Coordinates of C-alpha atoms in Angstrom, one line a residue:
M1 CA -41.8 -117.4 4.7
R2 CA -42.8 -117.5 0.6
R3 CA -44.1 -121.4 1.5
G4 CA -46.5 -120.1 4.5
L5 CA -47.1 -117.2 2.2
L6 CA -48.5 -118.6 -1.1
A7 CA -50.4 -121.5 1.6
G8 CA -52.8 -118.8 3.0
L9 CA -53.5 -117.0 -0.1
S10 CA -54.7 -120.5 -1.5
W11 CA -56.7 -121.7 1.5
L12 CA -57.9 -117.4 1.3
W13 CA -58.6 -118.4 -2.4
A14 CA -60.2 -121.4 -1.6
V15 CA -63.2 -120.5 0.6
A16 CA -63.3 -117.1 -1.8
C17 CA -64.0 -119.7 -4.8
S18 CA -67.2 -121.9 -2.0
S19 CA -68.2 -119.1 -1.2
S20 CA -69.2 -118.2 -5.0
T21 CA -70.2 -120.9 -6.2
Q22 CA -72.0 -122.6 -3.0
P23 CA -75.5 -121.1 -1.2
K24 CA -75.2 -119.7 2.6
L25 CA -76.9 -122.5 4.9
A26 CA -80.3 -122.2 4.8
P27 CA -82.3 -121.6 8.2
C28 CA -83.3 -125.0 10.2
T29 CA -86.5 -126.5 10.8
A30 CA -88.0 -128.9 13.2
A31 CA -87.2 -131.8 9.6
S32 CA -83.9 -131.2 9.9
A33 CA -81.3 -133.4 10.0
G34 CA -79.4 -132.9 13.3
Q35 CA -82.6 -134.0 15.8
L36 CA -82.2 -135.0 19.6
S37 CA -83.2 -136.3 22.4
L38 CA -81.1 -136.8 24.7
A39 CA -81.6 -138.0 28.6
V40 CA -79.5 -136.3 31.3
A41 CA -75.9 -136.4 31.0
G42 CA -76.1 -137.7 28.0
D43 CA -74.2 -136.6 25.3
T44 CA -73.4 -136.1 21.8
A45 CA -71.0 -134.4 19.2
I46 CA -72.8 -132.7 15.8
D47 CA -71.0 -132.7 12.4
P48 CA -72.1 -129.6 10.8
T49 CA -70.9 -130.5 7.2
Q50 CA -73.6 -134.0 7.9
T51 CA -76.4 -131.8 8.5
A52 CA -76.3 -128.9 7.1
G53 CA -75.1 -126.9 10.3
C54 CA -78.8 -128.0 12.3
A55 CA -79.1 -129.7 15.6
V56 CA -82.5 -129.4 16.5
F57 CA -84.4 -129.4 19.7
G58 CA -87.4 -130.8 20.3
P59 CA -90.5 -129.4 22.2
N60 CA -90.1 -129.5 26.3
P61 CA -93.2 -131.4 27.2
S62 CA -92.4 -131.7 30.8
A63 CA -93.2 -130.0 34.2
A64 CA -90.0 -128.7 34.3
A65 CA -86.7 -127.2 32.8
R66 CA -84.4 -128.4 30.0
Q67 CA -80.7 -127.8 30.4
Y68 CA -78.1 -128.3 28.1
L69 CA -73.7 -127.1 27.5
L70 CA -73.4 -126.2 24.2
V71 CA -69.2 -126.3 23.7
P72 CA -68.7 -126.0 19.9
Q73 CA -65.1 -127.1 18.7
A74 CA -62.8 -127.8 16.3
V75 CA -61.3 -131.7 16.4
S76 CA -59.4 -132.8 13.2
G77 CA -55.9 -132.2 15.1
V78 CA -54.3 -129.8 12.6
P79 CA -52.4 -127.9 14.8
D80 CA -53.0 -124.0 14.7
D81 CA -56.5 -124.2 12.2
A82 CA -59.4 -121.5 13.0
S83 CA -62.4 -121.0 11.6
G84 CA -65.1 -118.1 12.7
F85 CA -68.0 -119.7 13.0
L86 CA -71.5 -118.6 14.6
L87 CA -74.6 -120.5 16.1
L88 CA -77.9 -118.4 16.1
G89 CA -80.6 -120.3 17.4
A90 CA -84.9 -120.2 16.5
T91 CA -87.5 -121.6 17.3
V92 CA -89.7 -124.2 15.5
P93 CA -90.3 -123.4 12.7
A94 CA -87.2 -121.4 12.2
A95 CA -87.3 -117.8 10.6
A96 CA -84.2 -116.3 9.2
A97 CA -82.0 -115.0 11.4
Q98 CA -79.7 -112.0 12.1
L99 CA -75.5 -112.6 12.1
A100 CA -73.6 -111.8 14.7
A101 CA -70.0 -110.3 14.2
A102 CA -67.0 -112.5 15.4
P103 CA -64.8 -110.8 18.7
S104 CA -61.5 -110.6 17.9
G105 CA -59.3 -113.5 20.9
T106 CA -56.4 -111.7 22.7
A107 CA -53.0 -112.1 22.2
P108 CA -51.0 -114.3 24.4
V109 CA -49.3 -113.7 27.7
F110 CA -45.8 -115.0 27.2
S111 CA -43.2 -115.2 30.5
P112 CA -38.9 -114.9 29.4
Q113 CA -38.9 -118.6 30.5
Q114 CA -41.8 -119.8 28.6
Q115 CA -40.2 -117.8 25.3
F116 CA -36.8 -118.9 25.4
D117 CA -38.8 -122.7 25.6
L118 CA -40.7 -122.2 22.2
T119 CA -37.0 -120.7 20.7
L120 CA -35.2 -123.6 22.2
R121 CA -37.7 -126.4 20.7
R122 CA -38.5 -124.6 17.1
A123 CA -35.0 -125.0 17.0
E124 CA -34.8 -128.4 18.1
R125 CA -37.2 -129.3 15.6
E126 CA -34.7 -127.8 12.6
L127 CA -32.0 -129.0 13.8
A128 CA -33.9 -132.6 13.6
S129 CA -34.9 -132.0 10.5
R130 CA -31.6 -131.0 8.7
V131 CA -29.3 -134.1 10.3
G132 CA -32.5 -136.5 10.7
Q133 CA -31.3 -139.7 13.0
P134 CA -27.3 -138.8 14.0
S135 CA -25.3 -142.0 13.9
R136 CA -24.6 -142.6 17.7
P137 CA -21.6 -144.6 19.1
Q138 CA -22.0 -148.4 20.1
A139 CA -23.0 -147.9 24.2
V140 CA -20.1 -149.3 26.3
A141 CA -20.5 -151.2 28.9
P142 CA -22.0 -149.8 32.2
L143 CA -18.7 -150.9 34.2
A144 CA -16.2 -148.7 31.4
R145 CA -18.6 -145.2 31.8
V146 CA -16.5 -143.1 33.9
A147 CA -18.6 -140.3 35.7
P148 CA -17.1 -137.0 36.8
M149 CA -15.0 -137.2 39.1
L150 CA -15.4 -134.0 42.5
G151 CA -13.3 -131.3 41.0
D152 CA -13.1 -132.3 36.7
R153 CA -12.5 -128.9 35.2
R154 CA -14.7 -128.9 31.6
V155 CA -15.6 -126.3 29.6
F156 CA -19.6 -126.0 27.9
K157 CA -20.4 -123.9 25.6
V158 CA -24.2 -122.0 26.9
C159 CA -26.9 -119.9 25.4
G160 CA -25.7 -116.5 25.3
N161 CA -28.7 -114.0 24.8
A162 CA -32.1 -115.6 24.3
D163 CA -31.9 -116.1 20.3
C164 CA -28.9 -118.9 21.3
T165 CA -27.5 -117.5 18.6
T166 CA -24.9 -116.8 19.8
H167 CA -22.2 -119.6 22.4
P168 CA -20.1 -117.7 24.5
G169 CA -17.4 -120.6 26.7
V170 CA -18.3 -121.2 30.4
V171 CA -15.3 -122.9 32.6
A172 CA -17.1 -125.4 35.4
F173 CA -15.6 -127.5 38.0
A174 CA -18.1 -130.6 39.3
R175 CA -19.3 -129.4 42.8
N176 CA -21.5 -133.0 43.4
V177 CA -21.4 -136.5 42.3
G178 CA -24.6 -138.9 42.6
T179 CA -25.6 -141.9 41.5
H180 CA -27.4 -140.2 37.9
I181 CA -26.7 -136.4 38.2
A182 CA -23.5 -134.3 38.7
V183 CA -23.4 -131.3 39.3
F184 CA -20.8 -128.1 37.7
Q185 CA -20.5 -124.7 38.9
D186 CA -19.7 -121.7 36.9
S187 CA -15.8 -121.0 38.3
T188 CA -16.7 -117.0 36.6
D189 CA -19.5 -116.6 39.4
E190 CA -18.5 -119.2 42.1
A191 CA -15.7 -116.8 42.7
N192 CA -17.7 -113.8 43.1
G193 CA -20.0 -115.5 45.6
R194 CA -23.2 -116.6 43.1
A195 CA -22.9 -120.2 44.6
L196 CA -24.6 -122.4 46.4
S197 CA -23.2 -123.9 49.3
T198 CA -22.3 -127.2 49.3
A199 CA -24.9 -128.5 52.0
D200 CA -27.9 -126.6 49.6
L201 CA -26.2 -128.6 46.6
D202 CA -26.4 -131.7 48.4
T203 CA -29.0 -131.1 49.0
L204 CA -30.5 -129.8 45.1
R205 CA -27.7 -133.2 44.3
L206 CA -29.8 -135.7 46.8
L207 CA -33.5 -134.4 45.2
F208 CA -32.5 -134.2 41.6
D209 CA -30.3 -137.6 41.9
T210 CA -33.8 -139.6 43.6
L211 CA -36.5 -138.8 43.5
L212 CA -37.3 -136.2 40.3
Y213 CA -35.1 -138.7 37.9
A214 CA -36.7 -141.6 39.5
A215 CA -40.0 -140.2 38.5
D216 CA -39.2 -138.7 35.6
T217 CA -37.9 -141.5 33.8
S218 CA -40.0 -143.8 35.3
A219 CA -43.3 -141.6 33.6
F220 CA -41.5 -141.0 29.5
G221 CA -38.9 -143.3 29.4
R222 CA -34.6 -143.4 29.8
E223 CA -32.8 -140.1 28.3
S224 CA -29.5 -140.7 26.4
D225 CA -26.5 -141.2 27.2
I226 CA -24.0 -140.1 24.3
D227 CA -21.0 -139.2 26.4
N228 CA -21.3 -142.4 28.2
N229 CA -21.0 -140.5 31.5
G230 CA -23.7 -142.6 32.8
V231 CA -25.3 -138.8 34.4
V232 CA -27.1 -135.8 34.2
I233 CA -24.9 -132.6 34.4
V234 CA -26.6 -130.0 35.7
L235 CA -24.3 -126.9 34.7
M236 CA -25.0 -124.1 37.3
T237 CA -23.9 -121.1 35.0
G238 CA -24.6 -117.4 36.0
K239 CA -25.1 -116.9 32.4
V240 CA -29.1 -118.4 32.2
N241 CA -29.6 -115.5 35.0
A242 CA -28.1 -112.9 31.6
L243 CA -31.0 -114.1 29.5
V244 CA -32.7 -111.9 30.5
P245 CA -31.4 -108.3 30.4
S246 CA -31.5 -105.9 33.5
P247 CA -34.0 -104.5 34.1
C248 CA -35.4 -107.3 35.4
T249 CA -39.5 -107.1 35.3
G250 CA -41.1 -109.6 33.2
G251 CA -39.8 -112.5 34.7
Y252 CA -37.3 -114.8 34.7
I253 CA -35.8 -117.9 33.0
G254 CA -34.7 -120.9 35.5
G255 CA -32.9 -123.4 33.5
Y256 CA -33.1 -124.7 30.4
F257 CA -32.6 -128.3 28.4
Y258 CA -31.3 -127.7 24.2
G259 CA -31.3 -131.0 21.8
G260 CA -28.7 -129.1 20.0
D261 CA -26.5 -130.9 22.8
L262 CA -26.9 -134.6 21.5
L263 CA -27.4 -133.3 17.7
P264 CA -22.8 -133.8 16.0
Q265 CA -21.7 -130.4 15.1
S266 CA -22.0 -128.8 11.5
Q267 CA -23.4 -125.3 10.1
F268 CA -26.3 -125.2 11.9
N269 CA -25.4 -126.3 15.4
P270 CA -21.8 -124.9 15.8
A271 CA -21.8 -125.6 19.6
P272 CA -22.5 -128.7 20.6
N273 CA -21.5 -129.7 23.9
L274 CA -22.3 -133.2 23.3
A275 CA -23.7 -134.0 26.2
E276 CA -27.1 -134.7 28.7
I277 CA -27.3 -131.2 29.9
F278 CA -29.3 -129.2 32.1
Y279 CA -28.2 -125.5 32.4
S280 CA -30.0 -124.1 35.4
I281 CA -29.3 -119.7 37.1
V282 CA -27.0 -119.6 40.5
P283 CA -28.0 -117.3 43.8
D284 CA -28.1 -113.6 42.5
A285 CA -28.8 -111.5 45.8
A286 CA -27.6 -108.4 44.5
G287 CA -29.3 -107.9 40.9
T288 CA -26.0 -108.1 39.5
L289 CA -26.6 -110.2 36.4
S290 CA -30.4 -109.5 35.9
C291 CA -33.6 -110.5 38.7
R292 CA -32.7 -111.2 42.1
H293 CA -32.6 -115.3 43.2
T294 CA -31.8 -115.4 46.9
A295 CA -29.9 -119.6 47.6
A296 CA -33.3 -119.7 49.3
G297 CA -35.2 -118.9 46.0
V298 CA -32.6 -120.7 43.8
K299 CA -33.4 -124.4 45.9
T300 CA -37.1 -123.6 45.6
S301 CA -37.8 -123.0 42.2
V302 CA -34.9 -125.1 40.2
P303 CA -36.4 -128.2 41.4
G304 CA -39.7 -127.6 39.4
T305 CA -37.6 -126.4 36.3
F306 CA -35.6 -129.3 36.2
I307 CA -38.3 -132.2 35.8
H308 CA -40.2 -130.3 33.6
E309 CA -37.0 -129.6 30.9
F310 CA -35.6 -133.5 32.3
Q311 CA -38.9 -134.4 30.2
H312 CA -38.1 -132.6 27.4
M313 CA -34.9 -134.3 27.2
I314 CA -36.3 -137.8 27.3
S315 CA -38.3 -137.6 24.9
F316 CA -35.8 -136.0 22.0
N317 CA -34.3 -139.1 23.2
Q318 CA -36.7 -141.5 23.1
H319 CA -38.1 -139.7 19.4
V320 CA -35.5 -138.2 17.7
L321 CA -32.1 -140.4 18.8
L322 CA -33.8 -143.6 19.2
R323 CA -36.7 -143.9 16.2
G324 CA -34.8 -140.9 13.9
S325 CA -38.0 -138.1 14.0
R326 CA -36.8 -134.8 12.0
T327 CA -39.4 -133.4 13.7
G328 CA -39.3 -135.0 17.5
E329 CA -42.3 -134.3 18.9
D330 CA -45.9 -132.0 18.4
L331 CA -44.7 -128.3 20.8
W332 CA -47.7 -128.8 22.7
L333 CA -47.7 -132.1 23.6
N334 CA -44.8 -132.0 24.4
E335 CA -45.0 -129.4 27.0
G336 CA -48.2 -131.0 27.9
L337 CA -45.8 -134.0 28.9
S338 CA -43.8 -131.2 30.3
H339 CA -46.2 -129.3 33.1
Y340 CA -47.8 -133.3 33.7
A341 CA -44.1 -134.0 35.1
E342 CA -44.3 -130.6 36.9
E343 CA -48.3 -131.6 38.4
M344 CA -46.1 -135.5 39.0
G345 CA -43.2 -134.1 40.9
A346 CA -45.6 -131.8 43.9
R347 CA -47.2 -135.0 44.4
L348 CA -44.1 -136.8 45.3
F349 CA -43.6 -134.4 48.5
L350 CA -47.3 -135.8 49.8
P351 CA -48.5 -136.0 52.6
G352 CA -45.7 -134.5 54.4
D353 CA -43.9 -132.2 52.3
S354 CA -47.1 -129.1 51.7
T355 CA -44.5 -127.0 51.2
S356 CA -42.4 -128.2 48.4
F357 CA -46.2 -129.8 46.5
C358 CA -46.9 -125.3 46.1
Y359 CA -43.5 -124.4 44.4
F360 CA -43.8 -126.7 41.8
I361 CA -47.8 -127.0 41.2
D362 CA -48.5 -123.6 41.2
G363 CA -47.2 -122.7 37.5
D364 CA -49.9 -125.3 35.7
L365 CA -52.7 -124.6 38.2
Y366 CA -52.7 -120.6 37.8
N367 CA -51.9 -121.3 34.1
S368 CA -55.3 -123.5 33.7
A369 CA -56.5 -121.5 35.8
Q370 CA -56.1 -118.2 33.0
Y371 CA -56.9 -121.1 30.3
L372 CA -60.3 -121.3 31.8
A373 CA -60.9 -117.9 31.8
A374 CA -61.7 -117.8 28.1
P375 CA -61.1 -121.2 26.7
E376 CA -62.5 -119.8 23.1
S377 CA -59.8 -117.5 22.4
H378 CA -57.3 -120.1 23.1
V379 CA -55.6 -122.8 21.6
L380 CA -55.2 -126.6 22.1
V381 CA -53.2 -127.6 19.5
D382 CA -50.3 -125.4 18.6
S383 CA -47.1 -126.2 16.5
S384 CA -45.9 -122.7 15.5
G385 CA -45.4 -121.3 18.9
I386 CA -46.1 -122.3 22.2
G387 CA -47.8 -120.3 23.0
G388 CA -48.6 -118.1 26.4
L389 CA -49.6 -119.2 29.9
E390 CA -53.3 -119.6 28.9
N391 CA -51.8 -122.0 25.8
R392 CA -50.1 -124.2 28.4
G393 CA -53.1 -124.7 30.8
A394 CA -54.5 -126.0 27.9
Y395 CA -52.3 -128.4 27.5
W396 CA -51.9 -129.6 30.9
L397 CA -55.1 -129.8 31.7
F398 CA -55.7 -132.0 28.1
V399 CA -52.2 -134.4 29.6
R400 CA -54.1 -134.4 32.3
F401 CA -57.1 -135.6 31.4
L402 CA -55.6 -138.1 29.0
V403 CA -53.6 -139.9 31.3
D404 CA -57.2 -139.7 33.8
Q405 CA -58.8 -141.7 31.3
F406 CA -56.9 -143.8 30.0
S407 CA -55.0 -145.4 33.1
S408 CA -56.0 -148.7 34.4
D409 CA -56.0 -147.0 38.0
T410 CA -55.3 -143.6 39.9
T411 CA -52.2 -144.6 41.1
R412 CA -48.5 -143.7 40.2
L413 CA -47.3 -145.9 38.1
A414 CA -50.8 -147.0 36.3
N415 CA -50.3 -143.7 34.5
N416 CA -46.6 -144.0 34.0
V417 CA -47.9 -146.8 31.4
V418 CA -49.7 -143.6 28.9
T419 CA -47.3 -141.5 30.0
R420 CA -44.5 -143.3 28.6
A421 CA -46.6 -144.5 25.5
L422 CA -46.6 -141.3 24.6
D423 CA -43.0 -140.5 24.5
R424 CA -41.7 -144.0 23.5
T425 CA -43.0 -143.9 20.0
T426 CA -42.3 -143.1 16.8
F427 CA -45.9 -140.9 16.6
T428 CA -46.7 -137.1 17.7
G429 CA -49.4 -134.5 18.4
A430 CA -52.9 -135.8 17.6
A431 CA -51.6 -139.2 16.6
N432 CA -49.6 -140.2 18.9
V433 CA -53.1 -139.3 21.3
T434 CA -54.8 -141.8 19.5
N435 CA -51.9 -144.3 19.1
A436 CA -51.0 -144.5 22.6
T437 CA -55.1 -144.6 23.6
G438 CA -56.9 -147.0 21.0
T439 CA -59.2 -144.1 20.7
P440 CA -59.9 -141.1 18.3
F441 CA -58.3 -137.8 19.4
A442 CA -61.7 -136.4 18.1
T443 CA -62.9 -138.6 20.6
V444 CA -60.9 -137.4 23.6
V445 CA -60.9 -134.2 22.7
Q446 CA -64.8 -133.7 22.3
R447 CA -64.7 -135.1 25.8
W448 CA -62.2 -133.9 27.5
A449 CA -63.6 -130.1 26.6
L450 CA -67.7 -131.3 28.5
A451 CA -65.0 -132.3 30.9
N452 CA -63.5 -129.1 31.8
Y453 CA -66.6 -127.7 33.0
V454 CA -69.3 -130.8 34.0
S455 CA -66.7 -133.3 35.8
D456 CA -67.0 -131.5 39.7
L457 CA -70.5 -130.0 38.4
P458 CA -72.3 -129.8 42.0
G459 CA -75.1 -131.2 41.3
F460 CA -74.5 -133.1 38.0
A461 CA -73.7 -136.8 38.3
A462 CA -71.1 -136.5 34.8
P463 CA -70.9 -139.7 33.4
P464 CA -66.9 -141.3 33.6
E465 CA -65.8 -140.7 30.1
L466 CA -66.3 -137.1 31.8
Q467 CA -64.4 -136.9 34.2
Y468 CA -60.8 -135.6 35.5
K469 CA -60.0 -138.7 38.3
R470 CA -57.3 -136.6 40.6
W471 CA -58.8 -133.5 40.0
R472 CA -62.0 -131.3 41.3
F473 CA -61.0 -128.1 40.8
R474 CA -63.9 -126.3 41.6
T475 CA -63.1 -126.8 45.2
D476 CA -58.7 -127.6 45.1
Y477 CA -58.4 -124.3 43.3
R478 CA -59.7 -122.6 46.5
T479 CA -58.3 -125.6 49.3
I480 CA -55.0 -125.1 47.5
H481 CA -54.6 -121.8 47.2
D482 CA -55.5 -121.1 50.6
A483 CA -53.2 -123.9 51.9
C484 CA -49.9 -122.5 49.7
I485 CA -50.5 -119.0 49.8
P486 CA -49.2 -118.7 53.6
R487 CA -46.8 -121.6 53.1
T488 CA -44.9 -119.6 50.2
Q489 CA -44.6 -116.2 52.0
P490 CA -43.3 -113.3 51.1
N491 CA -43.4 -113.9 47.7
P492 CA -46.3 -116.5 46.7
P493 CA -46.8 -117.5 43.6
P494 CA -50.7 -116.7 42.1
Y495 CA -52.8 -119.6 42.9
P496 CA -55.8 -119.3 41.7
S497 CA -58.8 -118.8 44.1
A498 CA -61.9 -119.6 42.5
Y499 CA -63.1 -121.9 39.1
P500 CA -63.8 -119.4 36.5
L501 CA -65.2 -121.4 33.2
F502 CA -68.3 -119.1 33.9
P503 CA -70.7 -120.1 29.7
A504 CA -73.1 -117.6 29.2
S505 CA -76.4 -118.5 29.4
G506 CA -80.0 -117.9 27.8
D507 CA -82.7 -119.3 25.9
G508 CA -82.0 -121.6 23.4
S509 CA -84.3 -119.7 20.4
A510 CA -82.0 -116.8 20.9
I511 CA -78.6 -117.5 20.6
N512 CA -76.8 -115.2 18.9
L513 CA -73.0 -116.9 19.6
G514 CA -70.1 -116.1 17.5
G515 CA -66.1 -116.3 17.9
T516 CA -64.2 -118.1 16.7
L517 CA -62.8 -121.5 16.5
H518 CA -58.9 -122.7 17.5
S519 CA -57.9 -126.4 17.4
G520 CA -58.8 -128.4 19.9
S521 CA -60.2 -125.9 21.9
G522 CA -64.4 -124.5 22.2
S523 CA -66.6 -121.9 23.2
Y524 CA -69.2 -123.3 25.7
Y525 CA -72.6 -122.0 26.1
L526 CA -75.6 -123.0 28.2
A527 CA -79.2 -123.8 26.5
Q528 CA -82.5 -122.5 29.0
Q529 CA -85.6 -124.8 27.0
A530 CA -88.2 -123.7 29.8
A531 CA -91.1 -126.7 31.1
G532 CA -94.1 -126.5 28.1
E533 CA -91.7 -124.3 25.6
L534 CA -91.5 -124.8 22.0
G535 CA -88.8 -127.0 20.6
F536 CA -85.7 -124.7 19.0
T537 CA -82.7 -124.7 16.0
L538 CA -79.2 -123.8 16.4
L539 CA -77.4 -123.3 13.3
F540 CA -73.7 -123.9 12.9
S541 CA -72.5 -122.1 10.8
N542 CA -68.8 -120.3 9.0
S543 CA -68.7 -116.6 10.7
T544 CA -70.3 -115.3 7.3
G545 CA -73.1 -118.4 7.1
Y546 CA -71.2 -120.4 4.9
S547 CA -71.6 -123.9 5.7
L548 CA -67.7 -124.5 8.2
R549 CA -65.2 -126.0 6.1
V550 CA -64.9 -130.2 6.9
S551 CA -61.5 -130.2 6.8
L552 CA -61.8 -128.0 10.2
A553 CA -63.5 -131.1 11.7
P554 CA -65.9 -129.1 13.7
R555 CA -68.3 -130.1 16.7
L556 CA -71.2 -128.9 18.2
N557 CA -70.8 -131.1 21.4
V558 CA -74.6 -130.8 23.6
L559 CA -75.0 -132.2 26.5
R560 CA -77.8 -132.1 29.0
L561 CA -77.4 -131.2 32.3
Q562 CA -81.0 -130.9 33.1

């Protein structure tokens, strides 16, 4: 905590020194740097630290109006970086403009599942940083690996609270064993009628063992096998249900993976199971433990949680166990890949099983709509926390765009080349994106920000580099909403019904936009320039009129729409 406080004071001191020794940015003129000349569908990214904050738009001599999309953005890739900003328009020649107050952001919205994920991912990073690369036993020959047998008894340590600071024991028995998955059932829940039937376990095990396991390992790489049993254990226990105390009002935790299970026991890691385990809720129709969960509800919700958490398990193996990362993947990209795994799982069921598709995809669509409704208030590049649902929407959208842009085609096989490159590496975060794509992170994130508005904009032919290839969100939101609501009755998830990104619009010379640049995200504005209108300028500064920090990598993205 003390180190963070000193860092914060150092930053404030630097700002104070800068403000006291440097003049405020001067009003822009027609002769200022940053002059633009764009054809329709042309775009550019202006670095205000190289143009004294200026962008200059020449006069419009034509008989048709012009329209520009403006996206102020921070593109350094530094996690959680932020700065207040102002974007002020003026007619050429420019006059001094009034400063606008920067509005405050909104607090993130967390569900219990997201908050618990944050706790576990932070704990994993802390453990990895303390123990380094663990010594791993030499792998035995595949024929020597002994998978659990039906009826095998085992005692597991599980998270006893939402901070995972207590580790009660659970006695469980192997109730279903497949090629890649072994399902264990908590004996206490089984004795109290909180267990799936044999037929239901067969259905889940078959789904995990064939479709979901194969999809995740093809897309991201292999999980570890530190216990040399050749399978991933699925432990179904009411201890997961009870992680959210009664009364259950704000959501529930459906399941989790914890990397501490794969690291040696120590004072920092007192209760590892030394096995690859996915922990799952059990049916509890009476709500004895916390939220009510029917057997049918468990069967529809747990698979999506499994494919999400299994990516985390694979990522931990690829980054920490195999390549010795002291932190694992950055939180934002790790979560983005897991949300992408949910979408990948959804597509496994098309075209035949639209109901399963709906249950897998609902969270990604809802989160993305929450982000797009106010992108200026939320962060993409995030390592201090996993953020709220809106931030997760940004993570998924970015990974989806990344895969679309850098796959050789739209097939899952081509997509897997990109996602495997992101997991099977020593690189993390923004550097990982640059390494996997061969393109600077700043360029990728700038294109992503523009694509979020123009990818399927009616009446506009977006350049290929500004397009999602697998989604047309303006129509897909409505189509999926209308198709999925009837299929997921009586309690349908909140599928979005309309595209929510609606930038403010006004004359370019009258722009007075203030806010906060959050790392990776941007604000959106449509600048109008009437036929025959004079040129205008934009002054892009921090919230007090001084130059934005170079370390922020501020950019004013400009795309001509008309």
